[in-house]
Short mmCIF file of C-alpha atoms in Angstrom, two decimals:
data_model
loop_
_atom_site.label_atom_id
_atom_site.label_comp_id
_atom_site.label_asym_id
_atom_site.label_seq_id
_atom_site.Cartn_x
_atom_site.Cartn_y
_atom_site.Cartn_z
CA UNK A 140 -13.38 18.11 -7.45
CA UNK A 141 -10.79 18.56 -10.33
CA UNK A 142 -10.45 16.77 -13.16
CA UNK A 143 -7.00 15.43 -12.08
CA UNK A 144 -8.02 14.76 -8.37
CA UNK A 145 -10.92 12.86 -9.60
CA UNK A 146 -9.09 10.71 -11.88
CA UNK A 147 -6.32 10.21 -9.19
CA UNK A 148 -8.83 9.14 -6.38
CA UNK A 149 -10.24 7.12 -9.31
CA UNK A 150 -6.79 4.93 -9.93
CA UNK A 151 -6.22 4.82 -6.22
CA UNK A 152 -9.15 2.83 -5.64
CA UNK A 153 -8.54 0.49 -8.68
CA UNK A 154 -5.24 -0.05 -7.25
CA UNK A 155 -6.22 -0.72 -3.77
CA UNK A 156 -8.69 -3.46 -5.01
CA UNK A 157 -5.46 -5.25 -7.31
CA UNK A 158 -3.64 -4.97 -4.01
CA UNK A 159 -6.30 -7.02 -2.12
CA UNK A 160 -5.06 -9.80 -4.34
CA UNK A 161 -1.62 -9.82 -2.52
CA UNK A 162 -2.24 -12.16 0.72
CA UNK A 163 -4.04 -14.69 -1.86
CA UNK A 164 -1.04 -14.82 -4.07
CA UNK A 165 1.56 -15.13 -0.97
CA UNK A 166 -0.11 -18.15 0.16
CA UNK A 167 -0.45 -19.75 -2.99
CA UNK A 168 3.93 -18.39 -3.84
CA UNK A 169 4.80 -22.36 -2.39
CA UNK A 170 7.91 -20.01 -1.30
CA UNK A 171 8.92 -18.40 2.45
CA UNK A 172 6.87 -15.31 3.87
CA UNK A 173 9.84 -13.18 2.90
CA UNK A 174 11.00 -14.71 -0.16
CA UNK A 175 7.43 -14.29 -1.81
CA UNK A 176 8.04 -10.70 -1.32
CA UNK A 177 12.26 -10.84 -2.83
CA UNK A 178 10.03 -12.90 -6.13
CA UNK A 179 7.69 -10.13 -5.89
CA UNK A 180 10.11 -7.76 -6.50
CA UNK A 181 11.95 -9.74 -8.77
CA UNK A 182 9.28 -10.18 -11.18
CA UNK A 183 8.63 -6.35 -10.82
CA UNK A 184 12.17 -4.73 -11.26
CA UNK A 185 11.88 -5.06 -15.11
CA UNK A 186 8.20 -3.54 -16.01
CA UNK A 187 9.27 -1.09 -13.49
CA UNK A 188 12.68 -0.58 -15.55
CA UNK A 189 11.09 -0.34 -19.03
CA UNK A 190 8.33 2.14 -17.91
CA UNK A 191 10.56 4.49 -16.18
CA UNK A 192 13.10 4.77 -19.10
CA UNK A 193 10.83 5.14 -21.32
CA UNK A 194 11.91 7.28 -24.15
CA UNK A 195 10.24 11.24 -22.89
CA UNK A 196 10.35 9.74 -19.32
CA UNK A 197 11.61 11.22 -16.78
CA UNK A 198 14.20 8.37 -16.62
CA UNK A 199 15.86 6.07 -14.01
CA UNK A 200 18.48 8.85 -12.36
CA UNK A 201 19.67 7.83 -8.64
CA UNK A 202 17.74 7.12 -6.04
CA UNK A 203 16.73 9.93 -3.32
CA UNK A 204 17.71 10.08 0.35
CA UNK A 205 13.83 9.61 0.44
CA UNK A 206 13.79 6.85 -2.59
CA UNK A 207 16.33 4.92 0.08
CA UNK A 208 13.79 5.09 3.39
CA UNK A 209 11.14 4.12 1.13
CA UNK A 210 12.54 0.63 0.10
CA UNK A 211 13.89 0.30 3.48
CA UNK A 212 10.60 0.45 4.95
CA UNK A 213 9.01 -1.68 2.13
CA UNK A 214 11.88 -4.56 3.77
CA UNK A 215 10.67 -4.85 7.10
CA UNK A 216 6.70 -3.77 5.59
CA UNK A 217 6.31 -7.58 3.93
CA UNK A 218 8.51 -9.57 5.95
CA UNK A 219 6.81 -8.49 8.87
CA UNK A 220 3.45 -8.36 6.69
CA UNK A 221 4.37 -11.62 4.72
CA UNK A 222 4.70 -13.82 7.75
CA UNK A 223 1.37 -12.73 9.16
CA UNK A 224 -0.33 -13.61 6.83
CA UNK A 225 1.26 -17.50 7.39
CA UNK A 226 0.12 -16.95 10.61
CA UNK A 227 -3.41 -15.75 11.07
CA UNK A 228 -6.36 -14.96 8.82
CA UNK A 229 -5.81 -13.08 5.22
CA UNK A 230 -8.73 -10.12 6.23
CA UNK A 231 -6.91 -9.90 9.85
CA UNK A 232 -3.56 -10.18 7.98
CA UNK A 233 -4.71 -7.11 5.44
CA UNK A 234 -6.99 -5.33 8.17
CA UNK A 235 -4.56 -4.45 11.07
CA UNK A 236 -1.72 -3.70 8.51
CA UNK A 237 -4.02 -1.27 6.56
CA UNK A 238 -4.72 0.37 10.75
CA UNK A 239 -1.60 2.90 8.84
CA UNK A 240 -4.04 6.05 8.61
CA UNK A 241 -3.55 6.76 12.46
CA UNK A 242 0.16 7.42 11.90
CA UNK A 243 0.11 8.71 8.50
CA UNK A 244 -2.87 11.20 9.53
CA UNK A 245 -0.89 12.45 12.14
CA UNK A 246 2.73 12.41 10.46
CA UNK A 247 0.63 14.13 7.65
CA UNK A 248 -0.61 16.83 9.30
CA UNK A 249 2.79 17.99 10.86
CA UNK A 250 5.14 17.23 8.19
CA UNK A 251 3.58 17.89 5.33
CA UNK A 252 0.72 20.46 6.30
CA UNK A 253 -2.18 17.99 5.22
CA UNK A 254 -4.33 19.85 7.85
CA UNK A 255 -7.34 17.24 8.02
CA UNK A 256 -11.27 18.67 8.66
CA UNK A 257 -13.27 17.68 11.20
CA UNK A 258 -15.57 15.23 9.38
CA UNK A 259 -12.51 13.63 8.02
CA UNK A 260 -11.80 12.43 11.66
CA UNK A 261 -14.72 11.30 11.67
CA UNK A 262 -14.20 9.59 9.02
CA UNK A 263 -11.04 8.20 10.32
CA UNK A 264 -12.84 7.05 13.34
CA UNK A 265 -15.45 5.15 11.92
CA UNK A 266 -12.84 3.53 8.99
CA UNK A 267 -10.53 2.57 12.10
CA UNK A 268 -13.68 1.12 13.79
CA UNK A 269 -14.80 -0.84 10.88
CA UNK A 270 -11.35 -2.71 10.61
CA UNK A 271 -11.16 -3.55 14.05
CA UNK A 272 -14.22 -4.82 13.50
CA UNK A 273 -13.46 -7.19 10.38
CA UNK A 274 -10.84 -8.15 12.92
CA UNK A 275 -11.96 -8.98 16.06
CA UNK A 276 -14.80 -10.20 14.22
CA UNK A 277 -12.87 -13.37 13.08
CA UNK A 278 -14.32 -16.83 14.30
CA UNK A 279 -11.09 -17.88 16.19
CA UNK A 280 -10.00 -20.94 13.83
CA UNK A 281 -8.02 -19.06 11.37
CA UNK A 282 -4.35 -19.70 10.76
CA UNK A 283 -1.85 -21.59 12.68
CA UNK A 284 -0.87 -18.52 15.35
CA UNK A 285 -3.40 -15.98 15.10
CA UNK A 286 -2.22 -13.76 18.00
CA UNK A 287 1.39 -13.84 16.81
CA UNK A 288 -0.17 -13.29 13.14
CA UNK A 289 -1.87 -10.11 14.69
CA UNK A 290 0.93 -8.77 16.48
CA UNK A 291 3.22 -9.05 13.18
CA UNK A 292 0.31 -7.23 11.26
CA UNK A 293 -0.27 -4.47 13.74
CA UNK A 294 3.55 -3.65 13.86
CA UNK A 295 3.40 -3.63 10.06
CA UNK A 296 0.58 -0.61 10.01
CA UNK A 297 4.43 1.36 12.04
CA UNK A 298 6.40 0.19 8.47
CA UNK A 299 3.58 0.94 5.97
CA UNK A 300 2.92 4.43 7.64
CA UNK A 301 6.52 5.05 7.01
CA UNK A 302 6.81 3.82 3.34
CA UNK A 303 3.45 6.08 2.70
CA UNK A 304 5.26 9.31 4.55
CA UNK A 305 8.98 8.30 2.48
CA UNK A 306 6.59 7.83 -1.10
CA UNK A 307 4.63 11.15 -0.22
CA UNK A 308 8.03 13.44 0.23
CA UNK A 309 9.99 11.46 -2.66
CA UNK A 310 6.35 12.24 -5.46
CA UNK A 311 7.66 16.13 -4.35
CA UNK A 312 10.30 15.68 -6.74
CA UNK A 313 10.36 12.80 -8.64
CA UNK A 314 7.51 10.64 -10.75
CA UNK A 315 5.83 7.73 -9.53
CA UNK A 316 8.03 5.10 -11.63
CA UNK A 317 11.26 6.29 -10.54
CA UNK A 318 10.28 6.48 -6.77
CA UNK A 319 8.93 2.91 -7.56
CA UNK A 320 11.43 1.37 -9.67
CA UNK A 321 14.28 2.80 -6.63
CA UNK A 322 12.41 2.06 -3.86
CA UNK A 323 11.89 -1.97 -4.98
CA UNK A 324 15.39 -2.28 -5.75
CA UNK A 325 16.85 -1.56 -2.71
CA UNK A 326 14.20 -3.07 -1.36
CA UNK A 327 14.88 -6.65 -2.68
CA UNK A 328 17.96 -7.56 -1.92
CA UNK A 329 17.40 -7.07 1.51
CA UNK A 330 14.19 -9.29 1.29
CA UNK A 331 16.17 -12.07 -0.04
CA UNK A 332 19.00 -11.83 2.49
CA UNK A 333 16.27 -12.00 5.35
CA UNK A 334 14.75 -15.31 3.56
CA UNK A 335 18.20 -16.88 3.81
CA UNK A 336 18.94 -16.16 7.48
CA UNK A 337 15.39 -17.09 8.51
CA UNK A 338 16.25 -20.57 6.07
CA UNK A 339 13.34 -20.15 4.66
CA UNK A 340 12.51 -22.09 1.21
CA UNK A 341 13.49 -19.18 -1.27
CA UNK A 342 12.32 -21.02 -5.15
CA UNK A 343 8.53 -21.58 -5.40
CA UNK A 344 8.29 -26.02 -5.85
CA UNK A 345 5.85 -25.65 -8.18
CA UNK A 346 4.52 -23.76 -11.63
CA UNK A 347 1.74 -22.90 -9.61
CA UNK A 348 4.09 -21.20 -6.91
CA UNK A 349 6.04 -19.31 -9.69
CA UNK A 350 2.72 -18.47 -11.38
CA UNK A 351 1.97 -16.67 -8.05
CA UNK A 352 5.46 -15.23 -7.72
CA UNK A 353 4.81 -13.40 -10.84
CA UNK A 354 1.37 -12.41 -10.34
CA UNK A 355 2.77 -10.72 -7.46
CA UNK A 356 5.32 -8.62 -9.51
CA UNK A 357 2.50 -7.71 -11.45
CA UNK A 358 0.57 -6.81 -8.66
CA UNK A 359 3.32 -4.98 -7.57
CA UNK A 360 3.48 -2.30 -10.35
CA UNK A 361 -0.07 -1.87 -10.74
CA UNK A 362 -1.16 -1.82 -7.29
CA UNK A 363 1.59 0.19 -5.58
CA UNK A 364 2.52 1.70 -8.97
CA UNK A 365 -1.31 3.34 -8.67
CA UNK A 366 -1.04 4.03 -4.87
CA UNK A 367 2.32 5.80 -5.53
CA UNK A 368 1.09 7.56 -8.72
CA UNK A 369 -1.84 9.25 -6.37
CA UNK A 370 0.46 9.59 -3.96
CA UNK A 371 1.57 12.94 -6.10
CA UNK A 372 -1.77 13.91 -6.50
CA UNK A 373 -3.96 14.06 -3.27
CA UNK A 374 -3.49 14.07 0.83
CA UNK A 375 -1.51 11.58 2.15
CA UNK A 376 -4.18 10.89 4.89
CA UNK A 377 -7.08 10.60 2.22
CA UNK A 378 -4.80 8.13 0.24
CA UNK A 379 -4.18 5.96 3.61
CA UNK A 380 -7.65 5.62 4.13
CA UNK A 381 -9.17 4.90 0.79
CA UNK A 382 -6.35 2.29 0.72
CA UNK A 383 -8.90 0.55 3.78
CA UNK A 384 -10.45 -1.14 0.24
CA UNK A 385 -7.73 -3.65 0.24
CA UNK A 386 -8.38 -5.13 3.10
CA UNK A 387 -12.47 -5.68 2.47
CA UNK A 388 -11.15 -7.45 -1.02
CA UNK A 389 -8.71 -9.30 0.56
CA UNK A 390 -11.44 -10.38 3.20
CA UNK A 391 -13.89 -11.52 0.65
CA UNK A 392 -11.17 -13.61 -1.88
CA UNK A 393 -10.42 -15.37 1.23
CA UNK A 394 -13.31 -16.35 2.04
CA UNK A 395 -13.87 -17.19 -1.28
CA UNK A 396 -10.43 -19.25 -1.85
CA UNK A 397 -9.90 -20.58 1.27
CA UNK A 398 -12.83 -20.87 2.76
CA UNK A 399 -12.03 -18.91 5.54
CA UNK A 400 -15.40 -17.46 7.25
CA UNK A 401 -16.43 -14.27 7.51
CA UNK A 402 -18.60 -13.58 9.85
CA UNK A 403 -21.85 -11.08 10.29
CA UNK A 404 -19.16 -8.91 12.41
CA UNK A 405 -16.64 -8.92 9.89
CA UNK A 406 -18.70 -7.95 7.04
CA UNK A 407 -20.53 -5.41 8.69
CA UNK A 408 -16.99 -4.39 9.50
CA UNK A 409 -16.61 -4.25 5.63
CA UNK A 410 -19.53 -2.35 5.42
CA UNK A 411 -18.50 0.50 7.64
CA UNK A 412 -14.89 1.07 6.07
CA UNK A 413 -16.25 1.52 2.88
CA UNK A 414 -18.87 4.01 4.01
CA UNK A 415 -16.22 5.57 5.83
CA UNK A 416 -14.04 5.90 2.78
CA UNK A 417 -16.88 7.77 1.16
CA UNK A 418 -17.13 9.98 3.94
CA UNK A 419 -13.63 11.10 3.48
CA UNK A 420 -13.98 11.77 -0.01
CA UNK A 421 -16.61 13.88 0.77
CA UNK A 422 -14.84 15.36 3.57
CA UNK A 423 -12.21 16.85 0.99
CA UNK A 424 -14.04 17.53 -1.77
CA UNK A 425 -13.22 21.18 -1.76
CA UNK A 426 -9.68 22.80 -1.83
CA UNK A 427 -8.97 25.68 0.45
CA UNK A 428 -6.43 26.90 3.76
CA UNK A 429 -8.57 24.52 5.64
CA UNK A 430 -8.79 21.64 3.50
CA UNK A 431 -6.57 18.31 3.81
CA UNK A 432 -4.38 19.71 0.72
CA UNK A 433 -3.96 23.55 2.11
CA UNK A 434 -3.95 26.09 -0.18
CA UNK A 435 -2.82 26.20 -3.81
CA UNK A 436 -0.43 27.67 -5.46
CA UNK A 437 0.72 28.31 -8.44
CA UNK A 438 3.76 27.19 -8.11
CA UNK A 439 1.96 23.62 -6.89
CA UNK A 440 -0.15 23.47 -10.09
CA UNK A 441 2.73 24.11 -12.40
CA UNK A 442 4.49 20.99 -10.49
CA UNK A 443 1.52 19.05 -10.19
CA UNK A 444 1.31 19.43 -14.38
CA UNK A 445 5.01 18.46 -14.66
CA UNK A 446 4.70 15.14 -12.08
CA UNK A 447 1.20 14.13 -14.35
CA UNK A 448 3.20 14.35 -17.67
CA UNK A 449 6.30 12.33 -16.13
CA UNK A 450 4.41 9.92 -14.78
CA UNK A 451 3.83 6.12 -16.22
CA UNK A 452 0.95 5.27 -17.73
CA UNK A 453 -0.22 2.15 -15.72
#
């Protein structure tokens, strides 16, 4: 595996364990489902700013036709997300919303000629299992309206899939901070706006809720910032899956937090998504017409180099 692949599948995993810290901090925002997610924004617009105009950056230019679906999807992606995780448990919240691979796999394949192997489906299968598992798993006493909560989180795999496909075509082009710093500013507003129609309670009441609120912005541009940054780097598919991480960490914090239990099922669930994840590493190991990444160019390297020396340094 190449030196810049490695590193890249490296800082996607780091990122997808800072992102398992997002359904923690949303409960603890003392703010509405979809105003945690405006404040996450809010507090992320600036590090976002100051990284991508950076002097040698790439800087902040306009945002892409892509850049625009992108923080369109990343709207309806934690309201719909946001409110789940009010409703049911934070690993069934995380699980079924990280369920994305099946759609990006397939989106993957035919739009962007990520052609995946055999034992990558495989993989697939047995990461896909393994989540179901950590969901259906659950004890039955978590949250206030766990079907509902489901249902929200399922739907928001449809939004996720499409912010992964929008992020994947707009790295093409552009660095990681600019398709991040666009995407969350169109993205806010429209957050906010939904807070206020659903009257939701849009400033935290408390330090500790504003505490949160920033943690979350933080989150924000690590996290995503990494998952967008590898975005540029390896298969969309590969990146969907590996991404199954969050939801084991988010599983395990609450457990840890808020005592919500996880059962044998759930963590044998864990178990198997993580060994799945390594089984799609493996799967792609090797670069070639037949491979997840299809064949290189040079023409690819050259604009692989030029994304790697635009891109932030997270």
């Amino acid at each position: 595996m190449p030196a810049t692949r490695t590193a890249a599948l490296i800082v996607l995993i780091l990122a997808a364990m800072v992102l398992g810290f997002a359904p923690i901090l949303v409960r603890l925002s003392d703010a509405g489902p979809a105003a945690a997610g405006f404040w996450r924004f809010a507090f992320a617009l600036p590090l976002l700013l100051i990284m991508t105009a950076r002097p040698g950056g790439e800087g902040i230019g306009r945002p892409s036709g892509w850049m625009a679906l992108a923080g369109g999807m990343l709207v309806l992606d934690l309201a719909f997300w946001h409110y789940s995780i009010a409703l049911t448990s934070v690993a069934n919240a995380t699980t079924l919303t990280n369920l994305t691979p099946v759609v990006v796999t397939l989106v993957g394949w035919w739009l962007f000629r990520d052609r995946p192997r055999a034992l990558f489906l495989v993989a697939l299968a047995a990461a896909i299992t393994g989540a179901v598992a950590m969901s259906l798993g659950a004890d039955g006493g978590q949250g206030t309206n766990p079907p509902l909560g489901d249902a929200f989180a399922a739907i928001t795999a449809l939004w996720y899939a499409g912010y992964f496909i929008a992020v994947k075509a707009a790295r093409g082009r552009y660095s990681a901070g600019r398709v991040m710093l666009w995407s969350t500013a169109i993205a806010a507003p429209g957050l906010l706006i939904a807070a206020f129609v659903l009257g939701e309670q849009v400033l935290p009441g408390s330090w500790g809720g504003w505490a949160a609120c920033a943690g979350l912005g933080l989150m924000h541009v690590v996290g995503q910032g990494g998952v967008a940054w590898s975005l540029g780097r390896l298969p969309a598919a590969l990146t969907a899956v590996t991404v199954l991480i969050q939801p084991v960490v988010a599983a395990l914090l609450g457990w840890l937090i808020f005592a919500e239990t996880l059962t044998p099922v759930q963590a044998l669930g864990g178990v198997v998504v993580l060994a799945a994840i390594v089984l799609a590493q493996l799967s792609s190991g090797r670069v070639g017409s037949g491979g997840p990444e299809g064949p290189t160019t040079a023409a690819q390297t050259k604009k692989d180099a030029e994304a790697e020396a635009a891109a932030p340094v997270l």
